[in-house]
Coordinates of C-alpha atoms in Angstrom, one line a residue:
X1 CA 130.3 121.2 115.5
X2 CA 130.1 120.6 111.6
X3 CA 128.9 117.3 110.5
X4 CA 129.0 115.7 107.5
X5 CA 127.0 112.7 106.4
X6 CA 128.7 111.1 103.1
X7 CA 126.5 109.4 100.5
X8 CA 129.2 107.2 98.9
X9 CA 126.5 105.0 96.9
X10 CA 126.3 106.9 93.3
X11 CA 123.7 105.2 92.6
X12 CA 121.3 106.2 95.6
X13 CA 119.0 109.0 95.3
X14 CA 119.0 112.0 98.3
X15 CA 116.5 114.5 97.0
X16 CA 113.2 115.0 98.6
X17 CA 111.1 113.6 96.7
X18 CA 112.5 110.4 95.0
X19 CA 111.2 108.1 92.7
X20 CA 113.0 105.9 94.1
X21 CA 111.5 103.0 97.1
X22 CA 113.6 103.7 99.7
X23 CA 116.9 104.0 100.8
X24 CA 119.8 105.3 103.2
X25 CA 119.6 108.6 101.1
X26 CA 116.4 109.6 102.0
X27 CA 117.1 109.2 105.3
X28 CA 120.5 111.2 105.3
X29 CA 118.8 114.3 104.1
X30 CA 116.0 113.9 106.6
X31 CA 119.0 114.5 109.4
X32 CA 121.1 117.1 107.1
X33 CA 118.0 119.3 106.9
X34 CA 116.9 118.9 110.8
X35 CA 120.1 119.5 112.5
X36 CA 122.0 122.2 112.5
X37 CA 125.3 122.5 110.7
X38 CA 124.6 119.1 109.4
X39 CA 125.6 118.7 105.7
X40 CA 125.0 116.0 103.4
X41 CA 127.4 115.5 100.5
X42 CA 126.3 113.2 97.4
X43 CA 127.5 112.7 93.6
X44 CA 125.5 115.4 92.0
X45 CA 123.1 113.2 90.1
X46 CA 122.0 111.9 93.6
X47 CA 120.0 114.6 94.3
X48 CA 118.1 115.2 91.2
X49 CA 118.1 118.8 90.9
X50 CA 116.8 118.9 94.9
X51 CA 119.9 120.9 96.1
X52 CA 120.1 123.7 98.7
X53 CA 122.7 125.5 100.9
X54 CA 122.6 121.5 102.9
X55 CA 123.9 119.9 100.0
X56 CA 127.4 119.3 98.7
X57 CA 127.9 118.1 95.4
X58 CA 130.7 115.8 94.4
X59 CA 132.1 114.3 91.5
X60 CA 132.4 110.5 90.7
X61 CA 136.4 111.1 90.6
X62 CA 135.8 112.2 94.3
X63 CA 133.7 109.4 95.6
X64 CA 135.9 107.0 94.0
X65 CA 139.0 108.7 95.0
X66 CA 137.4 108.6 99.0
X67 CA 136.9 104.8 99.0
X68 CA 140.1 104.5 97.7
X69 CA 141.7 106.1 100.9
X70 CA 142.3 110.0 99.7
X71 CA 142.4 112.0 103.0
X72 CA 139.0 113.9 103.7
X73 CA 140.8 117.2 104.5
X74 CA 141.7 117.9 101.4
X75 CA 138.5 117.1 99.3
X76 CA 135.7 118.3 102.2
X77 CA 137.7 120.5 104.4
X78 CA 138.0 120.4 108.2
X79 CA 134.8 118.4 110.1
X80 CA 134.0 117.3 113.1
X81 CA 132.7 114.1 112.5
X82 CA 132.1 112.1 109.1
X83 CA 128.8 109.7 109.0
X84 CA 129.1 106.9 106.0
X85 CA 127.1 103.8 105.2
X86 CA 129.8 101.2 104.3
X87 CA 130.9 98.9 106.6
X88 CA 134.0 97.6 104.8
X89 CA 135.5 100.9 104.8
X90 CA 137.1 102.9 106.8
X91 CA 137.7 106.7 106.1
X92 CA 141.2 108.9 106.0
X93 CA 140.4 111.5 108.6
X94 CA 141.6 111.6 112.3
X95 CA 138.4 113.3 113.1
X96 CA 136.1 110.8 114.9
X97 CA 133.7 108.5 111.9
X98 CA 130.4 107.1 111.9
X99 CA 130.1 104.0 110.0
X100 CA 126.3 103.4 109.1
X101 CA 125.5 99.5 108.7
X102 CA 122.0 99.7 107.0
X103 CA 121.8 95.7 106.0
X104 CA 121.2 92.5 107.6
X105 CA 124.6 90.2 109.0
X106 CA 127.1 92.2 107.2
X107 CA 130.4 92.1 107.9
X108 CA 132.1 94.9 109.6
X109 CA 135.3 96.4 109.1
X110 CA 137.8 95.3 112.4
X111 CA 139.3 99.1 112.3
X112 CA 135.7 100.5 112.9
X113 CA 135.2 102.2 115.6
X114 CA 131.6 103.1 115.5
X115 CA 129.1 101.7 114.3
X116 CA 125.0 103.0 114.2
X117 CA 122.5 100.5 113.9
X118 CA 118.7 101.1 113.5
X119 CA 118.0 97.6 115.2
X120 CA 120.9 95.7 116.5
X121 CA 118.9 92.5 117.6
X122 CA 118.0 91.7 113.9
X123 CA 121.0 93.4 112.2
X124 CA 123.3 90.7 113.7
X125 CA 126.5 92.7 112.1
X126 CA 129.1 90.4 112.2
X127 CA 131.3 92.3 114.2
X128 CA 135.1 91.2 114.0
X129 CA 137.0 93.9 116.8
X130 CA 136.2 94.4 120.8
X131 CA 136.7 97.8 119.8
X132 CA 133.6 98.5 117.7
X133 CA 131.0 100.1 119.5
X134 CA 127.9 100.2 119.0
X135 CA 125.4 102.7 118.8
X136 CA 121.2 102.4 118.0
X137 CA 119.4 105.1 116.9
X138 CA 115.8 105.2 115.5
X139 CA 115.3 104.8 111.5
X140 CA 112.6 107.6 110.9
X141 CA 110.5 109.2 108.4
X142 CA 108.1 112.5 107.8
X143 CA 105.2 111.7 109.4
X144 CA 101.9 114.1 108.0
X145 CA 99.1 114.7 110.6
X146 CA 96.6 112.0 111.0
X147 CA 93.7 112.7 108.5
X148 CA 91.0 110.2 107.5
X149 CA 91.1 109.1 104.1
X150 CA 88.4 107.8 101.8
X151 CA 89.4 104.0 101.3
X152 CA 89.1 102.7 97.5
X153 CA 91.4 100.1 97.1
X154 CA 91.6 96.9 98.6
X155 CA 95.2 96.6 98.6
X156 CA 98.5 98.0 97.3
X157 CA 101.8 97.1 97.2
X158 CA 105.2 99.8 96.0
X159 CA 108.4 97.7 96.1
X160 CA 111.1 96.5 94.1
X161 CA 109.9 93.3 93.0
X162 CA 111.6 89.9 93.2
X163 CA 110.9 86.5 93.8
X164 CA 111.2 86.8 97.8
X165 CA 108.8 89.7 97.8
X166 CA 106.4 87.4 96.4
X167 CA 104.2 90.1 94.7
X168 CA 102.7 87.0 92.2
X169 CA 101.2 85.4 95.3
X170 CA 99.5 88.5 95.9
X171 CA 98.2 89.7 93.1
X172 CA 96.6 86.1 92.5
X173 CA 95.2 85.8 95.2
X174 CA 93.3 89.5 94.6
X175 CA 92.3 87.7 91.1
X176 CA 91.2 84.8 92.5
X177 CA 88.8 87.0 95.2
X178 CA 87.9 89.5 93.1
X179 CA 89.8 91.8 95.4
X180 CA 91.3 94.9 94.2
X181 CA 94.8 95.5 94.3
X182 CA 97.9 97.8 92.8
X183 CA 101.1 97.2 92.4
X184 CA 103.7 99.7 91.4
X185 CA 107.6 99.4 91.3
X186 CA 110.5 97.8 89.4
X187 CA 110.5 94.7 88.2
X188 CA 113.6 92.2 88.6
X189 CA 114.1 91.1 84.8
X190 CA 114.3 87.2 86.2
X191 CA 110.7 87.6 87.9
X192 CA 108.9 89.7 85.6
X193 CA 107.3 86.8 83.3
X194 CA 106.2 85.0 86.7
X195 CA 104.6 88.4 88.4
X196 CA 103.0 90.1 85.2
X197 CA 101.6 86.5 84.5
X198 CA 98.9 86.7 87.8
X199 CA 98.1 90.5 86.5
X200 CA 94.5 90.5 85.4
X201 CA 94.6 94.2 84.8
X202 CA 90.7 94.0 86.3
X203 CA 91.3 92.9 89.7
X204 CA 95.1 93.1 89.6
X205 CA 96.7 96.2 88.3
X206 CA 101.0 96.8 87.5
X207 CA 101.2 100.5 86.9
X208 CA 105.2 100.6 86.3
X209 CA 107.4 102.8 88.3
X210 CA 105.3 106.0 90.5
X211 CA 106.5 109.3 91.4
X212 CA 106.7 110.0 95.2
X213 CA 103.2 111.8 94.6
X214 CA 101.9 109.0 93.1
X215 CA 102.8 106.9 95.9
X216 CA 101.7 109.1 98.4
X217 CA 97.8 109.7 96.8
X218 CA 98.0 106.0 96.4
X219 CA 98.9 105.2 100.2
X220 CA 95.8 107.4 100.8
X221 CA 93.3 105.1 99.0
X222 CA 94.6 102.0 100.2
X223 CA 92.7 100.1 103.0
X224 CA 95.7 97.3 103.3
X225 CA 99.3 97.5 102.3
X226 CA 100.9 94.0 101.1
X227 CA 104.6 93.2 102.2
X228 CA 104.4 89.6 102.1
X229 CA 108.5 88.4 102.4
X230 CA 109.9 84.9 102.4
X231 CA 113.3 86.2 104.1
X232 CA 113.6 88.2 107.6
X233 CA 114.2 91.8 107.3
X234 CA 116.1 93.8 110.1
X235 CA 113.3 96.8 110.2
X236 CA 110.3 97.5 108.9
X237 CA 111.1 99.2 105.3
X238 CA 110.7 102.9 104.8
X239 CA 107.6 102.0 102.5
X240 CA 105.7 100.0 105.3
X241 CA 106.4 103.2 107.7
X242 CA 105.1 105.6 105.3
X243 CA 102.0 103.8 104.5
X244 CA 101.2 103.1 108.2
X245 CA 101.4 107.4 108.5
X246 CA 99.0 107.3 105.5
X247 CA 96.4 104.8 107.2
X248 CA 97.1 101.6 106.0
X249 CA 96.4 98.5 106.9
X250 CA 99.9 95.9 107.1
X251 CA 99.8 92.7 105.9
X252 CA 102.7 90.6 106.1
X253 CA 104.1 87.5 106.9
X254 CA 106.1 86.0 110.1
X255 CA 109.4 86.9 109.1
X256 CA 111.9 88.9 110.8
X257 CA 111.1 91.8 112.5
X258 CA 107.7 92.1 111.9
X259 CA 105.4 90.2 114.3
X260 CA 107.4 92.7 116.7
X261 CA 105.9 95.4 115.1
X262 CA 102.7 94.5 113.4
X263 CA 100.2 94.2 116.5
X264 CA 97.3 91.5 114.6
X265 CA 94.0 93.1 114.4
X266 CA 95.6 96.4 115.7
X267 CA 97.6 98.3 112.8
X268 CA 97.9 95.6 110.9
X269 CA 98.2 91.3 110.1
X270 CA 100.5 88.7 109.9
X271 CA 98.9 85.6 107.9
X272 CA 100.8 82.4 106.7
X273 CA 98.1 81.2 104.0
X274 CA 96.5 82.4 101.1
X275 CA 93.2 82.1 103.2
X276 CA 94.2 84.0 106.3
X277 CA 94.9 87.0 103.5
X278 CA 91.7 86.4 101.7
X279 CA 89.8 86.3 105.3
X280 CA 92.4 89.6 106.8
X281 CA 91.5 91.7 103.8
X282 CA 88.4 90.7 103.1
X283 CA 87.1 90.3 106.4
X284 CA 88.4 91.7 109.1
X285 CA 90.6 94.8 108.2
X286 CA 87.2 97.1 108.2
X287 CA 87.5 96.4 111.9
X288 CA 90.4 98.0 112.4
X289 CA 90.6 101.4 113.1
X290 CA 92.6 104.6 110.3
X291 CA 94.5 106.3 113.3
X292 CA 95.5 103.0 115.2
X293 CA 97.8 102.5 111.5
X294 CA 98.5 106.1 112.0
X295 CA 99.8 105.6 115.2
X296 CA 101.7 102.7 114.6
X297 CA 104.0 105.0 112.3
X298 CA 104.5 107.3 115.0
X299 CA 107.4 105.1 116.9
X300 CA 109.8 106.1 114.0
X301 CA 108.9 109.6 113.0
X302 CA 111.5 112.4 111.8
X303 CA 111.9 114.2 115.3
X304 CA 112.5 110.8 117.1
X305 CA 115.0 109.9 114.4
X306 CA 116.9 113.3 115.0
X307 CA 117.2 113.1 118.7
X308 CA 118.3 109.5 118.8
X309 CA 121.1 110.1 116.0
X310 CA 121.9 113.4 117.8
X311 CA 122.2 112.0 121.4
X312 CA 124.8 109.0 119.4
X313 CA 126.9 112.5 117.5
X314 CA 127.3 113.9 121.3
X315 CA 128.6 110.8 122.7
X316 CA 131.0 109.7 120.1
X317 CA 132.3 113.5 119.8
X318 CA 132.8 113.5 123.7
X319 CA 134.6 110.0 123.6
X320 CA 137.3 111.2 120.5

């Protein structure tokens, strides 16, 4: 059985090693390189040079020419199955699709027939059609072995930023404690003024936009990771997972998903003031222990992610 998982977003980023913060791409070529005959096919640019015998490169003229209803056969070939992130669309193939919703109450196409969700409680897709099925899987990630790491900073934070991320609460409050914390990621140009004006560059550092690398040796050295959101999120984000499997510490708020997830005074807490951050981080987050964080990552690691989406692949093959 040949699958193919399409990447129609030319602006998303499927190599290995993005600089990117996230994203379905990532996660795509995750499952192209752990299953067998799984290929993942991308606008060239997408994968930044990061191409191997898994990869299929297309042109913009393709992509555009696939949303706009060209039949698969003739641009990929014969599949068994075609896996997509775009729930408005539908694809021109009579082989079976996999639509992939990846955001929070979006609405889904009424000819879909399929349709994979990482968390269907909090997704809330707004599903027009009886005949849309539904199928969960596990949104996972590469998971390193647990190792202890030296902790040197107090707190860092790698997102896009925007006003409902609420980085500027953040970093004033590490200002204002004399706590030390790092931010690193891009900057929405209508929240820029209002976040770069709480960086202190002493207690509160911006360091731009970070290599995967960077990211990674940064995840190592932080004691607490920040994601304090004013809007609920249907998952944890990619970035929270990774730096749980690098040790850190979650501190977020009650939004969404994540008092499910976040066990207070476990792997992790979830304040609602500037004081119960001061008193988490300053505190209390010496008590908690590097491979109870670890372990908290380990619910959506790579293998589980591969034998959920596998066992949903089986069932919709079986059923078309």
């Amino acid at each position: 059985m040949k699958i193919l998982l399409l990447e129609l977003n030319s602006s998303e980023t499927c190599a290995r090693k993005p600089s990117r913060y996230g994203g379905s791409g990532r996660t795509l070529r995750c499952l192209a390189e752990n299953i067998d005959n799984c290929y993942l096919a991308a606008e060239e640019s997408c994968f930044e040079g990061d191409i191997n015998e898994k990869c299929i490169c297309l042109k913009r003229n393709d992509i555009e020419s696939i949303k706009n209803g060209t039949n698969l056969y003739y641009l990929l070939g014969n599949c068994d199955l075609f896996v997509y992130a775009n729930p408005l669309l539908v694809l021109n193939t009579e082989k079976p699709q996999l639509c992939w919703s990846v955001g929070a109450n979006e609405n889904i196409n009424p000819n879909i027939k399929n349709l994979l969700l990482h968390n269907p409680k909090w997704q809330s897709p707004r599903i027009q059609s009886p005949n849309t099925k539904v199928h969960e899987f596990v949104l996972g990630i590469d998971i390193p072995p647990f190792e202890e790491y030296k902790k040197s900073i107090d707190v860092f934070q790698c997102s896009n930023h925007y006003s409902a991320i609420n980085s500027h609460w953040v970093a004033n409050w590490c200002v204002k404690h004399k706590i030390k914390g790092v931010f690193a990621g891009p900057i929405d140009i209508n929240y820029k003024q209002t976040f770069l004006n709480e960086i202190d560059y002493n207690y509160a550092t911006y360091i731009g936009q970070i290599d995967e690398d960077e990211k990674i040796r940064l995840m190592k050295m932080a004691r607490c990771y920040t994601s304090i959101i004013a809007y609920p999120i249907n998952g944890p984000q990619l970035s929270i997972k990774q730096a749980w499997s690098y040790n850190c510490i979650i501190v977020s708020t009650e939004m969404g998903i994540m008092p499910e997830v976040v066990k207070h005074g476990e792997n992790g807490f979830i304040i609602h003031s500037e004081d119960e951050f001061v008193d988490a981080v300053k505190a209390h987050s010496w008590e908690i222990n590097q491979k109870d964080c670890w372990g908290a990552s380990l619910r959506w690691s790579a293998p589980r992610m591969v034998e959920s989406f596998k066992k949903v692949v089986e069932g919709v093959v079986k059923e078309n």
